[in-house]
Coordinates of C-alpha atoms in Angstrom, one line a residue:
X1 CA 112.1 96.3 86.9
X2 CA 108.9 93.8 86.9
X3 CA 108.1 95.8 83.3
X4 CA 111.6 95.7 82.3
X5 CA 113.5 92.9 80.1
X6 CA 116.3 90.6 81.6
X7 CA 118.6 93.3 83.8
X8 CA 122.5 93.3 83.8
X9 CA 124.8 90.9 85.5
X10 CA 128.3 91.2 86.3
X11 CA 131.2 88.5 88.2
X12 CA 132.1 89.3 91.8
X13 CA 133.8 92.5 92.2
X14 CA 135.8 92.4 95.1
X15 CA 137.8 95.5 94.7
X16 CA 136.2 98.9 94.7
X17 CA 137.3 102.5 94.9
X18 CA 139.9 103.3 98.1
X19 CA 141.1 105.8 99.2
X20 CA 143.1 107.3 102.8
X21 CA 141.9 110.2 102.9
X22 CA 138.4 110.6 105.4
X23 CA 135.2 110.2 103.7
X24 CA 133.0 113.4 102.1
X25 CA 129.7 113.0 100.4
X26 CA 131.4 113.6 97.0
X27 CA 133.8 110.6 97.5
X28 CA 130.0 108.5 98.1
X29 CA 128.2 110.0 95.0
X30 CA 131.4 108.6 93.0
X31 CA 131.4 105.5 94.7
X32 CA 128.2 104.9 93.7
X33 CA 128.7 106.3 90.2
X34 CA 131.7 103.8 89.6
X35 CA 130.0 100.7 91.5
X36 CA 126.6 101.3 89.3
X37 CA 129.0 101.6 85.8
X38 CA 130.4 98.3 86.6
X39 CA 127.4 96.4 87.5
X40 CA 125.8 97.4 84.3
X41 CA 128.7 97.0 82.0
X42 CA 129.4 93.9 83.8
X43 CA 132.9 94.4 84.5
X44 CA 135.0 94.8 87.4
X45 CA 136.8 97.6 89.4
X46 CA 140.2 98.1 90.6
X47 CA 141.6 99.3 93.0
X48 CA 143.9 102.2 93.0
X49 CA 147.6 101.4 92.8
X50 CA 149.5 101.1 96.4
X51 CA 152.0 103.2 98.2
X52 CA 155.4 102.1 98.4
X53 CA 155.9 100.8 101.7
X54 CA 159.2 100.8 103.8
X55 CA 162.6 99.2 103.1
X56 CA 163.1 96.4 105.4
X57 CA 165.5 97.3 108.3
X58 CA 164.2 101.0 107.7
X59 CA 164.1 103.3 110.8
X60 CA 160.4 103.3 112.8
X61 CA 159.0 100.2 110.7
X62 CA 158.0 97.1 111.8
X63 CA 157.2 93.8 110.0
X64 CA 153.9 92.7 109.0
X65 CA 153.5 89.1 108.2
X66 CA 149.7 88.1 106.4
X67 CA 148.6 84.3 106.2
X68 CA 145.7 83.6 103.8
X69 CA 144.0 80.3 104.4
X70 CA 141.3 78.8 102.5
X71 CA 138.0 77.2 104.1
X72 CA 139.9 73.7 104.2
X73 CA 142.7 75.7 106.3
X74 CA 145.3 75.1 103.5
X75 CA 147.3 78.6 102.4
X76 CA 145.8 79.9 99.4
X77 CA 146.8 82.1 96.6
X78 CA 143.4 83.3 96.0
X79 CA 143.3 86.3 97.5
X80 CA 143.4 90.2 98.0
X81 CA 144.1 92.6 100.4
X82 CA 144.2 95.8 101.4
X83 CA 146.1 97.3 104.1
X84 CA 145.2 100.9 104.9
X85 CA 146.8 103.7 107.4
X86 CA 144.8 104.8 109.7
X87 CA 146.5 106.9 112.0
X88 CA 150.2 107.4 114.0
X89 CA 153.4 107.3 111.5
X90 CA 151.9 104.9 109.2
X91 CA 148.4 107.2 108.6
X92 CA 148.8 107.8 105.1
X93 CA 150.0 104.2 104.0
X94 CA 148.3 102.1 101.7
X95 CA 149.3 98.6 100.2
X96 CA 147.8 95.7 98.6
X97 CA 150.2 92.9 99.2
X98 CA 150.5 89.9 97.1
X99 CA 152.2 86.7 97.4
X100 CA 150.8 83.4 95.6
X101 CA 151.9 81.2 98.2
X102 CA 149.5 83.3 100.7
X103 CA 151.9 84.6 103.0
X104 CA 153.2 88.3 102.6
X105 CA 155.5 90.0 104.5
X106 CA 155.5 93.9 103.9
X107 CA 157.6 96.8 106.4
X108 CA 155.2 99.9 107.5
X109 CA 155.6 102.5 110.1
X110 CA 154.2 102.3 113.5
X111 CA 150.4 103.0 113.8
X112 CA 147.0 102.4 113.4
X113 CA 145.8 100.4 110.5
X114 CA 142.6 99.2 109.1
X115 CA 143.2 95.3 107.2
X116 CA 140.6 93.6 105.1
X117 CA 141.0 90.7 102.5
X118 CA 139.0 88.9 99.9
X119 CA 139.5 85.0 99.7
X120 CA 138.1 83.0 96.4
X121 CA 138.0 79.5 95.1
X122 CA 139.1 78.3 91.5
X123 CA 135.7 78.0 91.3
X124 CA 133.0 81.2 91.4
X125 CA 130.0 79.3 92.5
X126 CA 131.9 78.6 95.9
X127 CA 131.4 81.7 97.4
X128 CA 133.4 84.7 98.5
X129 CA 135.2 85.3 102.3
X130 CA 135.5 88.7 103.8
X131 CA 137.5 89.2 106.2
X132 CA 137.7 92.4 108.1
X133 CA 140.1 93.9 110.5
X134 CA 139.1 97.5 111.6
X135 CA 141.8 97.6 114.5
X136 CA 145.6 96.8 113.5
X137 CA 147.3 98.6 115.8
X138 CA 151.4 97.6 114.6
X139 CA 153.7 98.7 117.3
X140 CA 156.1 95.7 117.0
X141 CA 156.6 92.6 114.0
X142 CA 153.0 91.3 113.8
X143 CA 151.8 88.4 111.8
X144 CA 147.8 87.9 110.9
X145 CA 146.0 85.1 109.9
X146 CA 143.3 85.3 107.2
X147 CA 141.5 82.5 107.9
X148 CA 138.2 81.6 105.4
X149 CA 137.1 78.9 108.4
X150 CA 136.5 82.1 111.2
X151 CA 133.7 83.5 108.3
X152 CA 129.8 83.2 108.4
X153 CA 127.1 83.7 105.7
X154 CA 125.4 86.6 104.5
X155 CA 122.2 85.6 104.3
X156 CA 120.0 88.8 102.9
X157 CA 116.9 87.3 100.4
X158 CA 113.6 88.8 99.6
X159 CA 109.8 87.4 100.8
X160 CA 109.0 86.4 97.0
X161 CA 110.3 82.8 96.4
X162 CA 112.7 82.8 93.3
X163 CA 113.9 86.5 93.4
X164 CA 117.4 86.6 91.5
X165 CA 119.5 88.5 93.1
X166 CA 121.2 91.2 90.8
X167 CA 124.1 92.5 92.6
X168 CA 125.3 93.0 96.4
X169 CA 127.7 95.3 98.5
X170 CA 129.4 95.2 101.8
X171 CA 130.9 98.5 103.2
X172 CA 132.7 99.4 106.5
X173 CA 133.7 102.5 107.9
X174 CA 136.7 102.7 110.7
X175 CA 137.2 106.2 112.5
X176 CA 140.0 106.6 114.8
X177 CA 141.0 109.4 116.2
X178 CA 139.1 112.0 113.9
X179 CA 140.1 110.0 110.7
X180 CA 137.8 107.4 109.0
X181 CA 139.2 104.9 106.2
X182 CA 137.1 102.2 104.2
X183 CA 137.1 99.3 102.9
X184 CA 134.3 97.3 100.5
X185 CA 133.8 94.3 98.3
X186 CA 131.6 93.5 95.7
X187 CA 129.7 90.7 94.7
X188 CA 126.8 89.7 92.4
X189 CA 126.4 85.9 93.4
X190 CA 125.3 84.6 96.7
X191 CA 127.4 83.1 98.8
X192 CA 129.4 85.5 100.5
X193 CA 130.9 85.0 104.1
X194 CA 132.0 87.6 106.3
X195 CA 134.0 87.6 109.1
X196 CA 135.8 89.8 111.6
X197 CA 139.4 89.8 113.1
X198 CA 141.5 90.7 115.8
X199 CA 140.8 92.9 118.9
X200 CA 137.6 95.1 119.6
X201 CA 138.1 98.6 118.3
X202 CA 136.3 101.4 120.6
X203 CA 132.7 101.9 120.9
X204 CA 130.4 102.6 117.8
X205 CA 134.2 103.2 116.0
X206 CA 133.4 100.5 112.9
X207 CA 130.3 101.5 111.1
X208 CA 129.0 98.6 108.2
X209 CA 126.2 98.2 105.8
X210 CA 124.9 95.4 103.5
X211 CA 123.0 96.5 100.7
X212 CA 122.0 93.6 98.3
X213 CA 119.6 94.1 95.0
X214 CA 116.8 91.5 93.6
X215 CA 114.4 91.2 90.6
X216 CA 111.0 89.2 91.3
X217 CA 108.6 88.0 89.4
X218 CA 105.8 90.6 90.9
X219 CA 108.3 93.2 92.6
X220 CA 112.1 94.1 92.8
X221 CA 113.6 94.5 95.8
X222 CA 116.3 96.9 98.0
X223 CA 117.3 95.1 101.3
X224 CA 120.0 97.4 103.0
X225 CA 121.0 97.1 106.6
X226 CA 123.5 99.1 109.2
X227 CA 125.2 98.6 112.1
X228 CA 127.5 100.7 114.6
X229 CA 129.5 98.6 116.9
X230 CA 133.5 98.3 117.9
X231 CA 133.6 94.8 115.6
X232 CA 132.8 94.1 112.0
X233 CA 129.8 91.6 111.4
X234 CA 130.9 88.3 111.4
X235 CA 128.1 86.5 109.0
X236 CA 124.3 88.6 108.6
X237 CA 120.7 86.7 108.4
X238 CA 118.1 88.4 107.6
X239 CA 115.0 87.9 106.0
X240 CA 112.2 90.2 106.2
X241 CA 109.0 89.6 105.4
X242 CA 106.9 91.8 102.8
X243 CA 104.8 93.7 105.3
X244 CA 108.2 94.8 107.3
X245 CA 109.2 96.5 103.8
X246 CA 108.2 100.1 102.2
X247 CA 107.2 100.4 98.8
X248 CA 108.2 102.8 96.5
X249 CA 106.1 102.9 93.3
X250 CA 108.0 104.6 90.6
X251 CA 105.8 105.6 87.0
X252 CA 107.2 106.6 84.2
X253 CA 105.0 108.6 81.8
X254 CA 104.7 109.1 77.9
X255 CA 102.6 112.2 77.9
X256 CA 103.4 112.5 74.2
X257 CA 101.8 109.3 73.4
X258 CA 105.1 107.9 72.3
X259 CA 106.6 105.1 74.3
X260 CA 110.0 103.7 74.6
X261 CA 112.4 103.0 77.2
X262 CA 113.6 105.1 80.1
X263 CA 115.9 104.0 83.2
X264 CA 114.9 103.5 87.0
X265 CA 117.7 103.6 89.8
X266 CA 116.8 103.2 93.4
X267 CA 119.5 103.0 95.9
X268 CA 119.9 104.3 99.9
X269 CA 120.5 108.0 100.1
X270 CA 123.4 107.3 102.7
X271 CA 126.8 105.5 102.0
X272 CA 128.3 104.6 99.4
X273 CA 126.1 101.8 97.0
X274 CA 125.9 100.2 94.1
X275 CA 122.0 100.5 93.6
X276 CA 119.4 99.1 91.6
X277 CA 119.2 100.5 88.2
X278 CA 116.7 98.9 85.4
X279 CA 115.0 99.7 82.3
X280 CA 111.8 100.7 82.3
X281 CA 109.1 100.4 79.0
X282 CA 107.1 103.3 79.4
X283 CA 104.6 104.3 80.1
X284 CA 105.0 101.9 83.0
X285 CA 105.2 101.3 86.5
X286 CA 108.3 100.2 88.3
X287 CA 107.4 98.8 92.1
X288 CA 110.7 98.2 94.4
X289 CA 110.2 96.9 98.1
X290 CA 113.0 98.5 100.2
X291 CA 114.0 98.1 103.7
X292 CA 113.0 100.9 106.1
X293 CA 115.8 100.7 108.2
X294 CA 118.4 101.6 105.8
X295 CA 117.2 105.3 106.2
X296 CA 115.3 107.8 103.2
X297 CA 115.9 106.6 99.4
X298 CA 116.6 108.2 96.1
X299 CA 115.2 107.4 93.4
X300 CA 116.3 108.7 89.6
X301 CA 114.3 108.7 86.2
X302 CA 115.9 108.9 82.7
X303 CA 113.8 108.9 80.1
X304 CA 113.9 108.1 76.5
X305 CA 116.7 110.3 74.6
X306 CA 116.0 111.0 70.3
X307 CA 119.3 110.6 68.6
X308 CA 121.8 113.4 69.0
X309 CA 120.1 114.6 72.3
X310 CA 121.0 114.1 76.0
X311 CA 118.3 111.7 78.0
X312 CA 116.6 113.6 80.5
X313 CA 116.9 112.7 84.0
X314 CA 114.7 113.6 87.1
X315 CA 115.9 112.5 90.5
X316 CA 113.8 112.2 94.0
X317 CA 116.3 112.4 96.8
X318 CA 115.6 111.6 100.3
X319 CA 112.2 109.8 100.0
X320 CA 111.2 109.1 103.7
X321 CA 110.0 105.7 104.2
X322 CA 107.7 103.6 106.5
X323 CA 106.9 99.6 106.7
X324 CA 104.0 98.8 105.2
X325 CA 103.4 102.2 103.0
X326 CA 103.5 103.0 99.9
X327 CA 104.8 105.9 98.4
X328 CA 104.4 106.9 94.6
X329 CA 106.6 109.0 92.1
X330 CA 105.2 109.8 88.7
X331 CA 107.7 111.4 86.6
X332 CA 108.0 113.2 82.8
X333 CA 104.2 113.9 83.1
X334 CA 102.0 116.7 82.8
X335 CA 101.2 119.6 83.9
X336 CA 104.8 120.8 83.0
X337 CA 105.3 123.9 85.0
X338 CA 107.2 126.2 87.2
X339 CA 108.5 124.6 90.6
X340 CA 110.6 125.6 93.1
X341 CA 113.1 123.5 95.4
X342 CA 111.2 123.9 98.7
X343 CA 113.6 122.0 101.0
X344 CA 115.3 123.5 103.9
X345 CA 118.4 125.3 102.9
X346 CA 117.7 125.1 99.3
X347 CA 119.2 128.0 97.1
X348 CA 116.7 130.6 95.9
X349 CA 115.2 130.2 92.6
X350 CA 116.4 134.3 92.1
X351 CA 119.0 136.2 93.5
X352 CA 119.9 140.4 93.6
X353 CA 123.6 140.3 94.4
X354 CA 124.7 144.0 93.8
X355 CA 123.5 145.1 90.2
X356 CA 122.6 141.5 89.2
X357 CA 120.2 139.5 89.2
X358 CA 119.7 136.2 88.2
X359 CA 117.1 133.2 88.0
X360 CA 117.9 129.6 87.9
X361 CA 114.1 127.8 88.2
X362 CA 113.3 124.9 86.5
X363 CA 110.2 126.0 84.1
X364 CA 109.3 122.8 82.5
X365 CA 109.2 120.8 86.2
X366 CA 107.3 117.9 85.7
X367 CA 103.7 117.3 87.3
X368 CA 105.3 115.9 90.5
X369 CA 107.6 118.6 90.4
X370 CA 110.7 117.1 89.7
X371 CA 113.2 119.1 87.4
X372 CA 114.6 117.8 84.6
X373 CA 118.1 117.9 84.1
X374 CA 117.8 118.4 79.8
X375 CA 114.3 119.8 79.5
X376 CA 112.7 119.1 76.2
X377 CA 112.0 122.1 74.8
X378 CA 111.7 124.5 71.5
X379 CA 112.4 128.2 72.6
X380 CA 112.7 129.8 75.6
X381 CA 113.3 133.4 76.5
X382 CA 113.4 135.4 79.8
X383 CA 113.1 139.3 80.2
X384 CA 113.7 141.8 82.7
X385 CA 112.0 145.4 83.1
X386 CA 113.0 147.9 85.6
X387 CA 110.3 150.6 86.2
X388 CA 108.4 149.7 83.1
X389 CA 112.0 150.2 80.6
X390 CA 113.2 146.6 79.2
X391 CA 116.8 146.0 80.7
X392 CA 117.9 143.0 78.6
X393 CA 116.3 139.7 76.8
X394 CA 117.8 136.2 76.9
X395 CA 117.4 133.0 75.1
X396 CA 118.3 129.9 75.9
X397 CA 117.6 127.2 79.0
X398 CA 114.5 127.7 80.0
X399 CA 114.1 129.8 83.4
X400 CA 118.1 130.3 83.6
X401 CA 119.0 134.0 82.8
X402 CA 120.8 136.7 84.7
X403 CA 120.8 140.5 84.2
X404 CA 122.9 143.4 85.4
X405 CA 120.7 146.9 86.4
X406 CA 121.4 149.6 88.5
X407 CA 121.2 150.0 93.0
X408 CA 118.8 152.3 93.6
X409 CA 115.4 151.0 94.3
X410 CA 113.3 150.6 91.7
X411 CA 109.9 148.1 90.1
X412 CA 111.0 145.1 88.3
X413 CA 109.3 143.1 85.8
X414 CA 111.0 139.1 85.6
X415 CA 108.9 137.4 82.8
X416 CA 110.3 133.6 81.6
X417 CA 108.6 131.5 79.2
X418 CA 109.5 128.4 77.4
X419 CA 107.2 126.1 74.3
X420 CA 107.2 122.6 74.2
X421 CA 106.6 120.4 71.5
X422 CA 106.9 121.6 67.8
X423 CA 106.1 125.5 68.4
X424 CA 102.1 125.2 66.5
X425 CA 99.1 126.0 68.0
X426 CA 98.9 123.1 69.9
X427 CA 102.3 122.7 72.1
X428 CA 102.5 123.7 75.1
X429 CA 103.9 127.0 76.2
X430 CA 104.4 127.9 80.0
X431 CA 105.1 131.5 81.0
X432 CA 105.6 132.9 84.3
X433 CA 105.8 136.7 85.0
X434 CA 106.7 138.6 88.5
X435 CA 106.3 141.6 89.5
X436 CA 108.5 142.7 93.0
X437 CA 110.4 145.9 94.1
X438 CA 114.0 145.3 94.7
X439 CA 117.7 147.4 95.5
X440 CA 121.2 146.5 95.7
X441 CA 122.3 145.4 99.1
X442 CA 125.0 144.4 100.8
X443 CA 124.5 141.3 100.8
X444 CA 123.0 138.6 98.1
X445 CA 119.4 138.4 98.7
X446 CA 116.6 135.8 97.8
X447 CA 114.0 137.5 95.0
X448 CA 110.3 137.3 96.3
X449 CA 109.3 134.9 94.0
X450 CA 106.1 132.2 94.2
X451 CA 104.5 129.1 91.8
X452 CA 101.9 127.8 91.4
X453 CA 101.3 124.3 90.9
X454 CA 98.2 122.2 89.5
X455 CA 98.0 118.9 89.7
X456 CA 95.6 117.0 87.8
X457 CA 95.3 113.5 88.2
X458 CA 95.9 112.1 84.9
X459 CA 97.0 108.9 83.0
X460 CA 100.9 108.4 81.9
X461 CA 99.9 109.4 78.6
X462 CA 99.1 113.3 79.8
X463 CA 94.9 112.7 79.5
X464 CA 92.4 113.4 81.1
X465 CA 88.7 111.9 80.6
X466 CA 86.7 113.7 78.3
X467 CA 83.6 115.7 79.7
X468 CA 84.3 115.2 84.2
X469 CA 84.4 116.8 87.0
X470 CA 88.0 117.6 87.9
X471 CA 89.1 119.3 91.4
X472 CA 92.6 120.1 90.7
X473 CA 95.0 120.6 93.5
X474 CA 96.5 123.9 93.4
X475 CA 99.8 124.6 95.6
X476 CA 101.5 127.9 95.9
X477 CA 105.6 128.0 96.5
X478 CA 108.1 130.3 97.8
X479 CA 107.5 133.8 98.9
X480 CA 103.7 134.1 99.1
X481 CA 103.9 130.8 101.0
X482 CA 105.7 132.2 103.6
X483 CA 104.8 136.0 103.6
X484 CA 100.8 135.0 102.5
X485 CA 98.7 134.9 99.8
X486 CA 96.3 138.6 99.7
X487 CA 94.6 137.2 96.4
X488 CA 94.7 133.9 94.1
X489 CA 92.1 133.7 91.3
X490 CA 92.8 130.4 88.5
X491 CA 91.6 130.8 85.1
X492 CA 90.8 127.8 82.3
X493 CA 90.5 127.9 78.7
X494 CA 89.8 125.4 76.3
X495 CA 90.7 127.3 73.1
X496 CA 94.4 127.4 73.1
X497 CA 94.0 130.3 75.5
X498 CA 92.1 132.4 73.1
X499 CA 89.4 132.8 76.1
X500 CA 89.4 132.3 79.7
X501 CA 86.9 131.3 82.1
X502 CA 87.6 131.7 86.1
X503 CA 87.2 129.1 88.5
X504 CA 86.3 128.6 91.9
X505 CA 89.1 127.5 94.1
X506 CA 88.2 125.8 97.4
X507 CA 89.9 123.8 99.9
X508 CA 93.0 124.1 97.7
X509 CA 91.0 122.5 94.6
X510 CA 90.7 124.2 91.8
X511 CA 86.8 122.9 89.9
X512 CA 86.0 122.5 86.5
X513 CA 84.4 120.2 84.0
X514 CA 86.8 118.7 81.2
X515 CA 85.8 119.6 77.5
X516 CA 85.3 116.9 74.8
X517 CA 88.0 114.6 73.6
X518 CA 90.5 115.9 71.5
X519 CA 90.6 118.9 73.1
X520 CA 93.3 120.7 75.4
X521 CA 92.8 122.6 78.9
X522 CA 94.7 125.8 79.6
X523 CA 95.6 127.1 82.9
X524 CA 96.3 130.7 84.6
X525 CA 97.0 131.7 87.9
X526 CA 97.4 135.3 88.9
X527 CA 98.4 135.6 92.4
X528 CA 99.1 138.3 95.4
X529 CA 101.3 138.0 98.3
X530 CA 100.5 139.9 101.4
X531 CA 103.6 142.4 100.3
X532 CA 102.4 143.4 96.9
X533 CA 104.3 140.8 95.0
X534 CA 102.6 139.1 91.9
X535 CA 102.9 136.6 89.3
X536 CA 100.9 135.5 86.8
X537 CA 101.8 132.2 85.8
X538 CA 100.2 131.0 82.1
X539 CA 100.4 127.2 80.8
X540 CA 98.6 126.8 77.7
X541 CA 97.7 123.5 76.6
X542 CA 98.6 122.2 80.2
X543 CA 97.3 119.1 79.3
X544 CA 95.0 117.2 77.0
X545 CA 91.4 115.5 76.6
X546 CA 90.9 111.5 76.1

């Protein structure tokens, strides 16, 4: 990004991942996954092996006769294309003929089919043709002509003069008949030309996106763009200016003091992309300017991994974004603490499923509340009492632990904890206890759980400025957020927790003054929901004085 070295390059890709069968949202994460390796290794995908297709003079089949011309209109061996069933007899066939004097003559059964080729010079620098034909509909011998001269630019570029663009996609989608197939190509130069062929298919049937990457000088850009229609796009201009564009800050913190290099990805949430991925030195602030109309974003944070050790990754799906706003992400910072996914739908942080019960809630969330896929941490341990008697102890990830008890109703104890740093006085240790009553039922149920989360605004080193006023946001989660909070008191201490001082809370601010440099601040929660669930939530040496 614009605090990153030189990013990766990689030749024109014009053969991605295929496949007949409809599209899921797991075939798009792998897309992406495949399309981002091979822009960053710099190497290029292949497609998977074809079907056989018929014997000539077989029963039901019909010929189909491809002509590949170049953009002087002479036949060309540089070339590739995909043929792919669609629907009828010939739904589940899928070839990628080749001939080097540029006609091809294959056999398929009768049906619907979706065509698209590739066309390239000797020479890269030339550009790339794309030709697409979302409706083949082969009910007799057919011939088709790929012709380079039908196509028109794709002219995507950035408002900062002297971007270089990093790496490009074009996707389409064809649904007939309550079946979609694909087809995509690749490229990481300019000059790519796209055209479409044949007949119209039916209304808002072909579905395509652009998505094209660029690193500036000042920013780096994500200008994606989709379009419903019964044609594919034959050539694309656009060139939006900077005000038309949202911008997604992304900072990566160091709240360790230690620097070194993380990762920042940014790509569309929908579709299948390739992204824009780029290292970041940290701490350090990434800034990408992305194109509202390509729908939310996700962005993903890997930071720094010591030798031997996973990185650990944070990821911020779904970002909503707006022309002309800025919206900012601040990941692997402080105050590390318990969070709970609060998005519609989201699976509970704790379950009681018969005699079991279970957590899975990220404890070392970050200060944006992001969870970290390999938390850094030293020990962790979570505990479960019923009616005062310890049921069972477990050690390992933080705030992942399940139990088996007994059905009848009964008081429960859930207490998970977790240190960071090197276990001395001065790491930090978060610890989160709730109290609830709970029996087996027939069904799984959702454990009345809540958070609390503070969050200071401090530098991407973890500090705060030594002897100020602070008003620290303070957000409750989960089951006291619905049901109601009865009671919330926040505590501070500036002595490793040896002492504690409460705090007045208003307007959803906690208010305190910072100690001297140095120094760490502690913070405790202890909170009531309107149904007599508690939790006291303890992060000691939360965060720590510049």
């Amino acid at each position: 990004m614009n605090d990153s070295s030189t990013p990766s390059r990689t030749p024109d890709s014009t053969a991605g991942p295929r496949t007949p069968e409809p599209r899921t949202a797991g075939r798009r994460t792998v897309l992406r996954a495949l399309a981002l390796a091979g822009v960053l290794a710099g190497t290029t995908l292949s497609a998977p092996p074809p079907t056989a297709v018929a014997a000539p003079g077989a029963p039901g089949t019909y010929t189909l006769t491809i002509r590949h011309l170049d953009r002087a209109g002479h036949a060309t061996g540089g070339y590739s294309t995909h043929v792919t069933g669609i629907s009828g007899p010939g739904a589940q066939e899928e070839a990628t003929p080749y001939d080097e004097s540029g006609t091809v003559t294959l056999r398929l059964p009768e049906g619907r089919y979706l065509l698209d080729s590739t066309l390239y010079g000797a020479d890269p620098a030339t550009g790339t043709d794309w030709v697409v034909q979302p409706r083949l509909d082969l009910n007799g011998d057919t011939t088709v002509t790929v012709d380079a001269r039908t196509t028109a630019p794709v002219d995507v570029r950035p408002p900062e003069s002297g971007a270089r663009r990093l790496s490009g996609i074009g996707f389409v989608e064809v649904t007939h008949e309550g079946t979609t197939r694909s087809a995509n190509v690749m490229t990481a130069r300019e000059g790519l030309r796209v055209a479409h062929l044949g007949p119209a298919s039916e209304p808002g049937s072909v579905k395509e996106w652009f998505d094209t990457y660029w690193s500036g000088a000042r920013n780096d850009y994500g200008l994606g763009y989709t379009f419903t229609s019964d044609r594919a796009l034959t050539g694309l201009v656009r060139h939006p200016a900077a005000d038309g564009l949202a911008t997604l800050k992304i900072r990566g913190a160091a709240p360790e003091g230690t620097g070194g290099t993380g990762s920042v990805s940014v790509q569309p949430s929908a579709g299948p992309t390739i992204g824009l991925a780029q290292p970041l030195r940290l701490p350090g602030t990434a800034t990408v300017l992305v194109t509202p109309e390509r729908g939310p974003w996700d962005v993903t944070f890997t930071g720094p991994a010591a030798p031997g050790t996973p990185p650990n990754r944070y990821e911020a799906d779904g970002i909503a974004v707006h022309a002309g706003a800025t919206t900012t992400h601040t990941f692997d910072n402080a105050v590390f603490g318990p969070a709970l996914d609060t998005r519609s739908g989201a699976r509970p942080a704790g379950v009681r499923d018969g005699d079991r019960i279970a957590l899975d809630l990220p404890l070392l969330a970050d200060g944006d509340g992001h969870a970290p896929s390999a938390p850094r941490f030293r020990t962790a341990t979570t505990t479960l009492h019923r009616d005062g008697v310890l049921i069972g102890t477990r050690r390992g990830e933080p705030g992942r632990a399940e139990f088996t008890t007994t059905p009848g109703t009964a008081s429960y104890r859930l207490t998970a904890s977790a240190t960071r740093g090197d276990g001395t006085a001065s790491s930090e240790r978060v610890t989160a206890s709730w109290t609830f009553a709970s029996a087996a039922a027939a069904r799984p149920a959702a454990l009345p759980l809540s958070t609390v989360r503070f969050a200071p605004d401090l530098a991407l080193d973890g500090t705060a400025p030594a002897g100020t006023p602070l008003r620290v946001p303070v957000t409750v989660q989960g089951a006291a957020a619905e049901a109601g909070v009865r009671s919330l008191t926040v505590s501070v201490s500036t002595d490793n927790g040896s002492t504690w001082t409460r705090v007045p809370v208003l307007d959803g601010r906690a208010e305190f003054r910072t100690p001297g440099p140095g120094r760490s601040v502690s913070l405790r929660a202890e909170l009531t929901d309107t149904r007599g669930n508690t939790l006291t939530q303890t992060q000691r040496n939360a965060f720590r004085i510049r």
